Amino acid sequence: MAKGRSISKISKELETLVDKMKKKAKEYAEADGVKKQKITAELKSLTSDKKMLEKELESAVAELDKDAQLQIDEIRKIIRDIIREEISRIK
């Protein structure tokens, strides 16, 4: 997992991987014997990659939410400070 990748890049990579898995699943349905075993191994590997990308995407979204919450908290603090200053000035 690369740190700092954008959500859109991770999503695009995940989408491409899922499309590849769908194609492999069609191949699997038409295959038999050794070829079916080979495709099964490929699908297991792709599934592992998919899970890693899903975790990376989830982490990136959580980080984005965390940053948004920090900004909201900072704005609230600024507003409280302004209100306190105005109240003090009025008194």
mmCIF file of N, CA and C in Angstrom:
data_model
loop_
_atom_site.group_PDB
_atom_site.id
_atom_site.type_symbol
_atom_site.label_atom_id
_atom_site.label_comp_id
_atom_site.label_asym_id
_atom_site.label_seq_id
_atom_site.Cartn_x
_atom_site.Cartn_y
_atom_site.Cartn_z
ATOM 1 N N MET A 1 0.830 -1.188 0.000
ATOM 2 C CA MET A 1 0.000 0.000 0.000
ATOM 3 C C MET A 1 0.873 1.249 0.000
ATOM 4 N N ALA A 2 0.644 2.094 -0.961
ATOM 5 C CA ALA A 2 1.382 3.348 -1.018
ATOM 6 C C ALA A 2 0.651 4.396 -0.198
ATOM 7 N N LYS A 3 1.399 5.076 0.645
ATOM 8 C CA LYS A 3 0.769 6.116 1.462
ATOM 9 C C LYS A 3 0.513 7.341 0.615
ATOM 10 N N GLY A 4 -0.599 7.990 0.885
ATOM 11 C CA GLY A 4 -0.875 9.260 0.241
ATOM 12 C C GLY A 4 -1.489 9.162 -1.145
ATOM 13 N N ARG A 5 -1.858 7.969 -1.594
ATOM 14 C CA ARG A 5 -2.504 7.887 -2.902
ATOM 15 C C ARG A 5 -3.915 8.443 -2.786
ATOM 16 N N SER A 6 -4.367 9.065 -3.850
ATOM 17 C CA SER A 6 -5.694 9.663 -3.811
ATOM 18 C C SER A 6 -6.776 8.585 -3.872
ATOM 19 N N ILE A 7 -7.923 8.961 -3.363
ATOM 20 C CA ILE A 7 -9.070 8.048 -3.373
ATOM 21 C C ILE A 7 -9.437 7.672 -4.798
ATOM 22 N N SER A 8 -9.363 8.629 -5.700
ATOM 23 C CA SER A 8 -9.727 8.336 -7.094
ATOM 24 C C SER A 8 -8.754 7.349 -7.743
ATOM 25 N N LYS A 9 -7.456 7.455 -7.430
ATOM 26 C CA LYS A 9 -6.486 6.508 -7.990
ATOM 27 C C LYS A 9 -6.706 5.106 -7.440
ATOM 28 N N ILE A 10 -6.961 5.017 -6.156
ATOM 29 C CA ILE A 10 -7.212 3.711 -5.543
ATOM 30 C C ILE A 10 -8.494 3.112 -6.119
ATOM 31 N N SER A 11 -9.525 3.927 -6.244
ATOM 32 C CA SER A 11 -10.808 3.457 -6.783
ATOM 33 C C SER A 11 -10.653 2.961 -8.215
ATOM 34 N N LYS A 12 -9.894 3.700 -9.015
ATOM 35 C CA LYS A 12 -9.686 3.319 -10.403
ATOM 36 C C LYS A 12 -8.950 1.981 -10.484
ATOM 37 N N GLU A 13 -7.923 1.818 -9.652
ATOM 38 C CA GLU A 13 -7.176 0.560 -9.637
ATOM 39 C C GLU A 13 -8.069 -0.597 -9.195
ATOM 40 N N LEU A 14 -8.912 -0.342 -8.203
ATOM 41 C CA LEU A 14 -9.844 -1.366 -7.719
ATOM 42 C C LEU A 14 -10.844 -1.734 -8.815
ATOM 43 N N GLU A 15 -11.354 -0.739 -9.509
ATOM 44 C CA GLU A 15 -12.310 -0.973 -10.598
ATOM 45 C C GLU A 15 -11.670 -1.819 -11.705
ATOM 46 N N THR A 16 -10.445 -1.495 -12.070
ATOM 47 C CA THR A 16 -9.727 -2.255 -13.095
ATOM 48 C C THR A 16 -9.525 -3.698 -12.656
ATOM 49 N N LEU A 17 -9.159 -3.887 -11.400
ATOM 50 C CA LEU A 17 -8.946 -5.223 -10.856
ATOM 51 C C LEU A 17 -10.237 -6.039 -10.867
ATOM 52 N N VAL A 18 -11.340 -5.423 -10.477
ATOM 53 C CA VAL A 18 -12.631 -6.126 -10.453
ATOM 54 C C VAL A 18 -13.031 -6.525 -11.875
ATOM 55 N N ASP A 19 -12.792 -5.645 -12.849
ATOM 56 C CA ASP A 19 -13.087 -5.995 -14.244
ATOM 57 C C ASP A 19 -12.262 -7.200 -14.692
ATOM 58 N N LYS A 20 -10.993 -7.216 -14.296
ATOM 59 C CA LYS A 20 -10.112 -8.338 -14.632
ATOM 60 C C LYS A 20 -10.629 -9.629 -13.990
ATOM 61 N N MET A 21 -11.090 -9.514 -12.746
ATOM 62 C CA MET A 21 -11.629 -10.687 -12.049
ATOM 63 C C MET A 21 -12.882 -11.217 -12.736
ATOM 64 N N LYS A 22 -13.729 -10.318 -13.229
ATOM 65 C CA LYS A 22 -14.947 -10.738 -13.932
ATOM 66 C C LYS A 22 -14.592 -11.514 -15.195
ATOM 67 N N LYS A 23 -13.581 -11.029 -15.928
ATOM 68 C CA LYS A 23 -13.152 -11.725 -17.143
ATOM 69 C C LYS A 23 -12.602 -13.106 -16.801
ATOM 70 N N LYS A 24 -11.814 -13.175 -15.720
ATOM 71 C CA LYS A 24 -11.258 -14.456 -15.297
ATOM 72 C C LYS A 24 -12.370 -15.416 -14.863
ATOM 73 N N ALA A 25 -13.405 -14.881 -14.239
ATOM 74 C CA ALA A 25 -14.523 -15.730 -13.800
ATOM 75 C C ALA A 25 -15.233 -16.339 -15.014
ATOM 76 N N LYS A 26 -15.358 -15.554 -16.093
ATOM 77 C CA LYS A 26 -15.962 -16.095 -17.314
ATOM 78 C C LYS A 26 -15.079 -17.192 -17.904
ATOM 79 N N GLU A 27 -13.753 -16.947 -17.899
ATOM 80 C CA GLU A 27 -12.819 -17.961 -18.385
ATOM 81 C C GLU A 27 -12.933 -19.225 -17.538
ATOM 82 N N TYR A 28 -13.061 -19.033 -16.248
ATOM 83 C CA TYR A 28 -13.172 -20.164 -15.314
ATOM 84 C C TYR A 28 -14.404 -21.010 -15.648
ATOM 85 N N ALA A 29 -15.507 -20.358 -15.933
ATOM 86 C CA ALA A 29 -16.754 -21.068 -16.224
ATOM 87 C C ALA A 29 -16.622 -21.928 -17.488
ATOM 88 N N GLU A 30 -15.780 -21.484 -18.417
ATOM 89 C CA GLU A 30 -15.624 -22.212 -19.682
ATOM 90 C C GLU A 30 -14.464 -23.206 -19.648
ATOM 91 N N ALA A 31 -13.625 -23.118 -18.641
ATOM 92 C CA ALA A 31 -12.426 -23.958 -18.563
ATOM 93 C C ALA A 31 -12.711 -25.290 -17.896
ATOM 94 N N ASP A 32 -11.730 -26.186 -18.034
ATOM 95 C CA ASP A 32 -11.809 -27.447 -17.318
ATOM 96 C C ASP A 32 -10.392 -27.971 -17.071
ATOM 97 N N GLY A 33 -10.297 -28.850 -16.099
ATOM 98 C CA GLY A 33 -9.032 -29.490 -15.794
ATOM 99 C C GLY A 33 -7.964 -28.549 -15.264
ATOM 100 N N VAL A 34 -6.767 -28.671 -15.833
ATOM 101 C CA VAL A 34 -5.599 -27.907 -15.379
ATOM 102 C C VAL A 34 -5.816 -26.411 -15.563
ATOM 103 N N LYS A 35 -6.446 -26.038 -16.655
ATOM 104 C CA LYS A 35 -6.690 -24.615 -16.915
ATOM 105 C C LYS A 35 -7.582 -24.013 -15.823
ATOM 106 N N LYS A 36 -8.565 -24.776 -15.384
ATOM 107 C CA LYS A 36 -9.472 -24.321 -14.328
ATOM 108 C C LYS A 36 -8.698 -24.119 -13.020
ATOM 109 N N GLN A 37 -7.763 -25.020 -12.729
ATOM 110 C CA GLN A 37 -6.942 -24.901 -11.521
ATOM 111 C C GLN A 37 -6.043 -23.662 -11.591
ATOM 112 N N LYS A 38 -5.490 -23.417 -12.763
ATOM 113 C CA LYS A 38 -4.628 -22.243 -12.957
ATOM 114 C C LYS A 38 -5.426 -20.950 -12.743
ATOM 115 N N ILE A 39 -6.615 -20.907 -13.311
ATOM 116 C CA ILE A 39 -7.467 -19.715 -13.168
ATOM 117 C C ILE A 39 -7.887 -19.545 -11.710
ATOM 118 N N THR A 40 -8.147 -20.650 -11.024
ATOM 119 C CA THR A 40 -8.500 -20.589 -9.600
ATOM 120 C C THR A 40 -7.377 -19.929 -8.806
ATOM 121 N N ALA A 41 -6.140 -20.319 -9.088
ATOM 122 C CA ALA A 41 -4.987 -19.721 -8.407
ATOM 123 C C ALA A 41 -4.878 -18.231 -8.716
ATOM 124 N N GLU A 42 -5.103 -17.866 -9.971
ATOM 125 C CA GLU A 42 -5.062 -16.451 -10.357
ATOM 126 C C GLU A 42 -6.158 -15.661 -9.631
ATOM 127 N N LEU A 43 -7.353 -16.234 -9.569
ATOM 128 C CA LEU A 43 -8.456 -15.546 -8.903
ATOM 129 C C LEU A 43 -8.193 -15.373 -7.408
ATOM 130 N N LYS A 44 -7.563 -16.357 -6.789
ATOM 131 C CA LYS A 44 -7.214 -16.238 -5.367
ATOM 132 C C LYS A 44 -6.226 -15.096 -5.159
ATOM 133 N N SER A 45 -5.250 -14.989 -6.045
ATOM 134 C CA SER A 45 -4.272 -13.909 -5.954
ATOM 135 C C SER A 45 -4.935 -12.553 -6.172
ATOM 136 N N LEU A 46 -5.810 -12.491 -7.166
ATOM 137 C CA LEU A 46 -6.521 -11.239 -7.445
ATOM 138 C C LEU A 46 -7.436 -10.861 -6.279
ATOM 139 N N THR A 47 -8.037 -11.849 -5.648
ATOM 140 C CA THR A 47 -8.894 -11.592 -4.491
ATOM 141 C C THR A 47 -8.082 -10.982 -3.353
ATOM 142 N N SER A 48 -6.887 -11.494 -3.157
ATOM 143 C CA SER A 48 -5.996 -10.939 -2.131
ATOM 144 C C SER A 48 -5.654 -9.477 -2.443
ATOM 145 N N ASP A 49 -5.335 -9.216 -3.709
ATOM 146 C CA ASP A 49 -5.037 -7.838 -4.132
ATOM 147 C C ASP A 49 -6.248 -6.930 -3.929
ATOM 148 N N LYS A 50 -7.421 -7.465 -4.235
ATOM 149 C CA LYS A 50 -8.661 -6.699 -4.084
ATOM 150 C C LYS A 50 -8.891 -6.313 -2.623
ATOM 151 N N LYS A 51 -8.668 -7.259 -1.730
ATOM 152 C CA LYS A 51 -8.852 -6.982 -0.303
ATOM 153 C C LYS A 51 -7.887 -5.893 0.168
ATOM 154 N N MET A 52 -6.646 -5.942 -0.321
ATOM 155 C CA MET A 52 -5.667 -4.916 0.053
ATOM 156 C C MET A 52 -6.099 -3.537 -0.456
ATOM 157 N N LEU A 53 -6.582 -3.480 -1.675
ATOM 158 C CA LEU A 53 -7.046 -2.207 -2.228
ATOM 159 C C LEU A 53 -8.266 -1.684 -1.477
ATOM 160 N N GLU A 54 -9.165 -2.585 -1.094
ATOM 161 C CA GLU A 54 -10.339 -2.166 -0.330
ATOM 162 C C GLU A 54 -9.928 -1.582 1.017
ATOM 163 N N LYS A 55 -8.945 -2.192 1.659
ATOM 164 C CA LYS A 55 -8.455 -1.671 2.938
ATOM 165 C C LYS A 55 -7.790 -0.311 2.737
ATOM 166 N N GLU A 56 -7.008 -0.195 1.675
ATOM 167 C CA GLU A 56 -6.344 1.075 1.389
ATOM 168 C C GLU A 56 -7.374 2.175 1.118
ATOM 169 N N LEU A 57 -8.415 1.839 0.370
ATOM 170 C CA LEU A 57 -9.471 2.794 0.073
ATOM 171 C C LEU A 57 -10.204 3.211 1.342
ATOM 172 N N GLU A 58 -10.516 2.234 2.177
ATOM 173 C CA GLU A 58 -11.190 2.518 3.442
ATOM 174 C C GLU A 58 -10.335 3.436 4.323
ATOM 175 N N SER A 59 -9.058 3.167 4.354
ATOM 176 C CA SER A 59 -8.133 3.978 5.146
ATOM 177 C C SER A 59 -8.049 5.404 4.599
ATOM 178 N N ALA A 60 -8.001 5.534 3.285
ATOM 179 C CA ALA A 60 -7.921 6.857 2.657
ATOM 180 C C ALA A 60 -9.188 7.668 2.940
ATOM 181 N N VAL A 61 -10.333 7.025 2.886
ATOM 182 C CA VAL A 61 -11.596 7.705 3.176
ATOM 183 C C VAL A 61 -11.651 8.118 4.647
ATOM 184 N N ALA A 62 -11.207 7.237 5.524
ATOM 185 C CA ALA A 62 -11.194 7.556 6.958
ATOM 186 C C ALA A 62 -10.277 8.746 7.229
ATOM 187 N N GLU A 63 -9.141 8.790 6.562
ATOM 188 C CA GLU A 63 -8.200 9.900 6.729
ATOM 189 C C GLU A 63 -8.828 11.209 6.241
ATOM 190 N N LEU A 64 -9.549 11.130 5.144
ATOM 191 C CA LEU A 64 -10.238 12.309 4.611
ATOM 192 C C LEU A 64 -11.285 12.805 5.609
ATOM 193 N N ASP A 65 -12.048 11.877 6.186
ATOM 194 C CA ASP A 65 -13.053 12.234 7.191
ATOM 195 C C ASP A 65 -12.405 12.869 8.410
ATOM 196 N N LYS A 66 -11.252 12.319 8.811
ATOM 197 C CA LYS A 66 -10.538 12.849 9.969
ATOM 198 C C LYS A 66 -10.103 14.294 9.707
ATOM 199 N N ASP A 67 -9.569 14.553 8.523
ATOM 200 C CA ASP A 67 -9.141 15.907 8.173
ATOM 201 C C ASP A 67 -10.327 16.872 8.165
ATOM 202 N N ALA A 68 -11.455 16.422 7.648
ATOM 203 C CA ALA A 68 -12.646 17.267 7.618
ATOM 204 C C ALA A 68 -13.099 17.600 9.034
ATOM 205 N N GLN A 69 -13.074 16.613 9.922
ATOM 206 C CA GLN A 69 -13.482 16.845 11.306
ATOM 207 C C GLN A 69 -12.545 17.829 11.987
ATOM 208 N N LEU A 70 -11.245 17.731 11.725
ATOM 209 C CA LEU A 70 -10.293 18.682 12.299
ATOM 210 C C LEU A 70 -10.590 20.102 11.831
ATOM 211 N N GLN A 71 -10.940 20.258 10.564
ATOM 212 C CA GLN A 71 -11.275 21.576 10.042
ATOM 213 C C GLN A 71 -12.547 22.113 10.694
ATOM 214 N N ILE A 72 -13.526 21.264 10.865
ATOM 215 C CA ILE A 72 -14.777 21.673 11.512
ATOM 216 C C ILE A 72 -14.507 22.114 12.948
ATOM 217 N N ASP A 73 -13.702 21.341 13.656
ATOM 218 C CA ASP A 73 -13.362 21.687 15.042
ATOM 219 C C ASP A 73 -12.639 23.032 15.110
ATOM 220 N N GLU A 74 -11.747 23.283 14.186
ATOM 221 C CA GLU A 74 -11.008 24.543 14.160
ATOM 222 C C GLU A 74 -11.950 25.723 13.873
ATOM 223 N N ILE A 75 -12.862 25.547 12.954
ATOM 224 C CA ILE A 75 -13.836 26.606 12.633
ATOM 225 C C ILE A 75 -14.717 26.895 13.847
ATOM 226 N N ARG A 76 -15.153 25.850 14.530
ATOM 227 C CA ARG A 76 -15.967 26.041 15.744
ATOM 228 C C ARG A 76 -15.203 26.846 16.784
ATOM 229 N N LYS A 77 -13.926 26.538 16.948
ATOM 230 C CA LYS A 77 -13.102 27.250 17.916
ATOM 231 C C LYS A 77 -12.990 28.724 17.543
ATOM 232 N N ILE A 78 -12.783 28.992 16.279
ATOM 233 C CA ILE A 78 -12.678 30.387 15.809
ATOM 234 C C ILE A 78 -13.986 31.135 16.054
ATOM 235 N N ILE A 79 -15.098 30.506 15.754
ATOM 236 C CA ILE A 79 -16.412 31.131 15.959
ATOM 237 C C ILE A 79 -16.644 31.407 17.439
ATOM 238 N N ARG A 80 -16.312 30.440 18.307
ATOM 239 C CA ARG A 80 -16.463 30.658 19.760
ATOM 240 C C ARG A 80 -15.621 31.845 20.220
ATOM 241 N N ASP A 81 -14.384 31.921 19.731
ATOM 242 C CA ASP A 81 -13.502 33.024 20.108
ATOM 243 C C ASP A 81 -14.077 34.371 19.666
ATOM 244 N N ILE A 82 -14.619 34.418 18.481
ATOM 245 C CA ILE A 82 -15.211 35.659 17.972
ATOM 246 C C ILE A 82 -16.414 36.054 18.819
ATOM 247 N N ILE A 83 -17.260 35.090 19.148
ATOM 248 C CA ILE A 83 -18.444 35.362 19.972
ATOM 249 C C ILE A 83 -18.021 35.871 21.355
ATOM 250 N N ARG A 84 -17.036 35.239 21.957
ATOM 251 C CA ARG A 84 -16.546 35.681 23.268
ATOM 252 C C ARG A 84 -16.006 37.109 23.211
ATOM 253 N N GLU A 85 -15.268 37.405 22.148
ATOM 254 C CA GLU A 85 -14.729 38.765 21.992
ATOM 255 C C GLU A 85 -15.863 39.783 21.871
ATOM 256 N N GLU A 86 -16.870 39.453 21.111
ATOM 257 C CA GLU A 86 -18.004 40.367 20.903
ATOM 258 C C GLU A 86 -18.773 40.561 22.213
ATOM 259 N N ILE A 87 -18.974 39.493 22.951
ATOM 260 C CA ILE A 87 -19.672 39.583 24.236
ATOM 261 C C ILE A 87 -18.863 40.445 25.199
ATOM 262 N N SER A 88 -17.570 40.236 25.230
ATOM 263 C CA SER A 88 -16.702 41.044 26.109
ATOM 264 C C SER A 88 -16.747 42.511 25.724
ATOM 265 N N ARG A 89 -16.780 42.779 24.454
ATOM 266 C CA ARG A 89 -16.802 44.146 23.965
ATOM 267 C C ARG A 89 -18.109 44.842 24.321
ATOM 268 N N ILE A 90 -19.216 44.089 24.289
ATOM 269 C CA ILE A 90 -20.531 44.638 24.596
ATOM 270 C C ILE A 90 -20.657 44.954 26.078
ATOM 271 N N LYS A 91 -20.077 44.130 26.945
ATOM 272 C CA LYS A 91 -20.191 44.310 28.396
ATOM 273 C C LYS A 91 -19.489 45.524 28.793
#
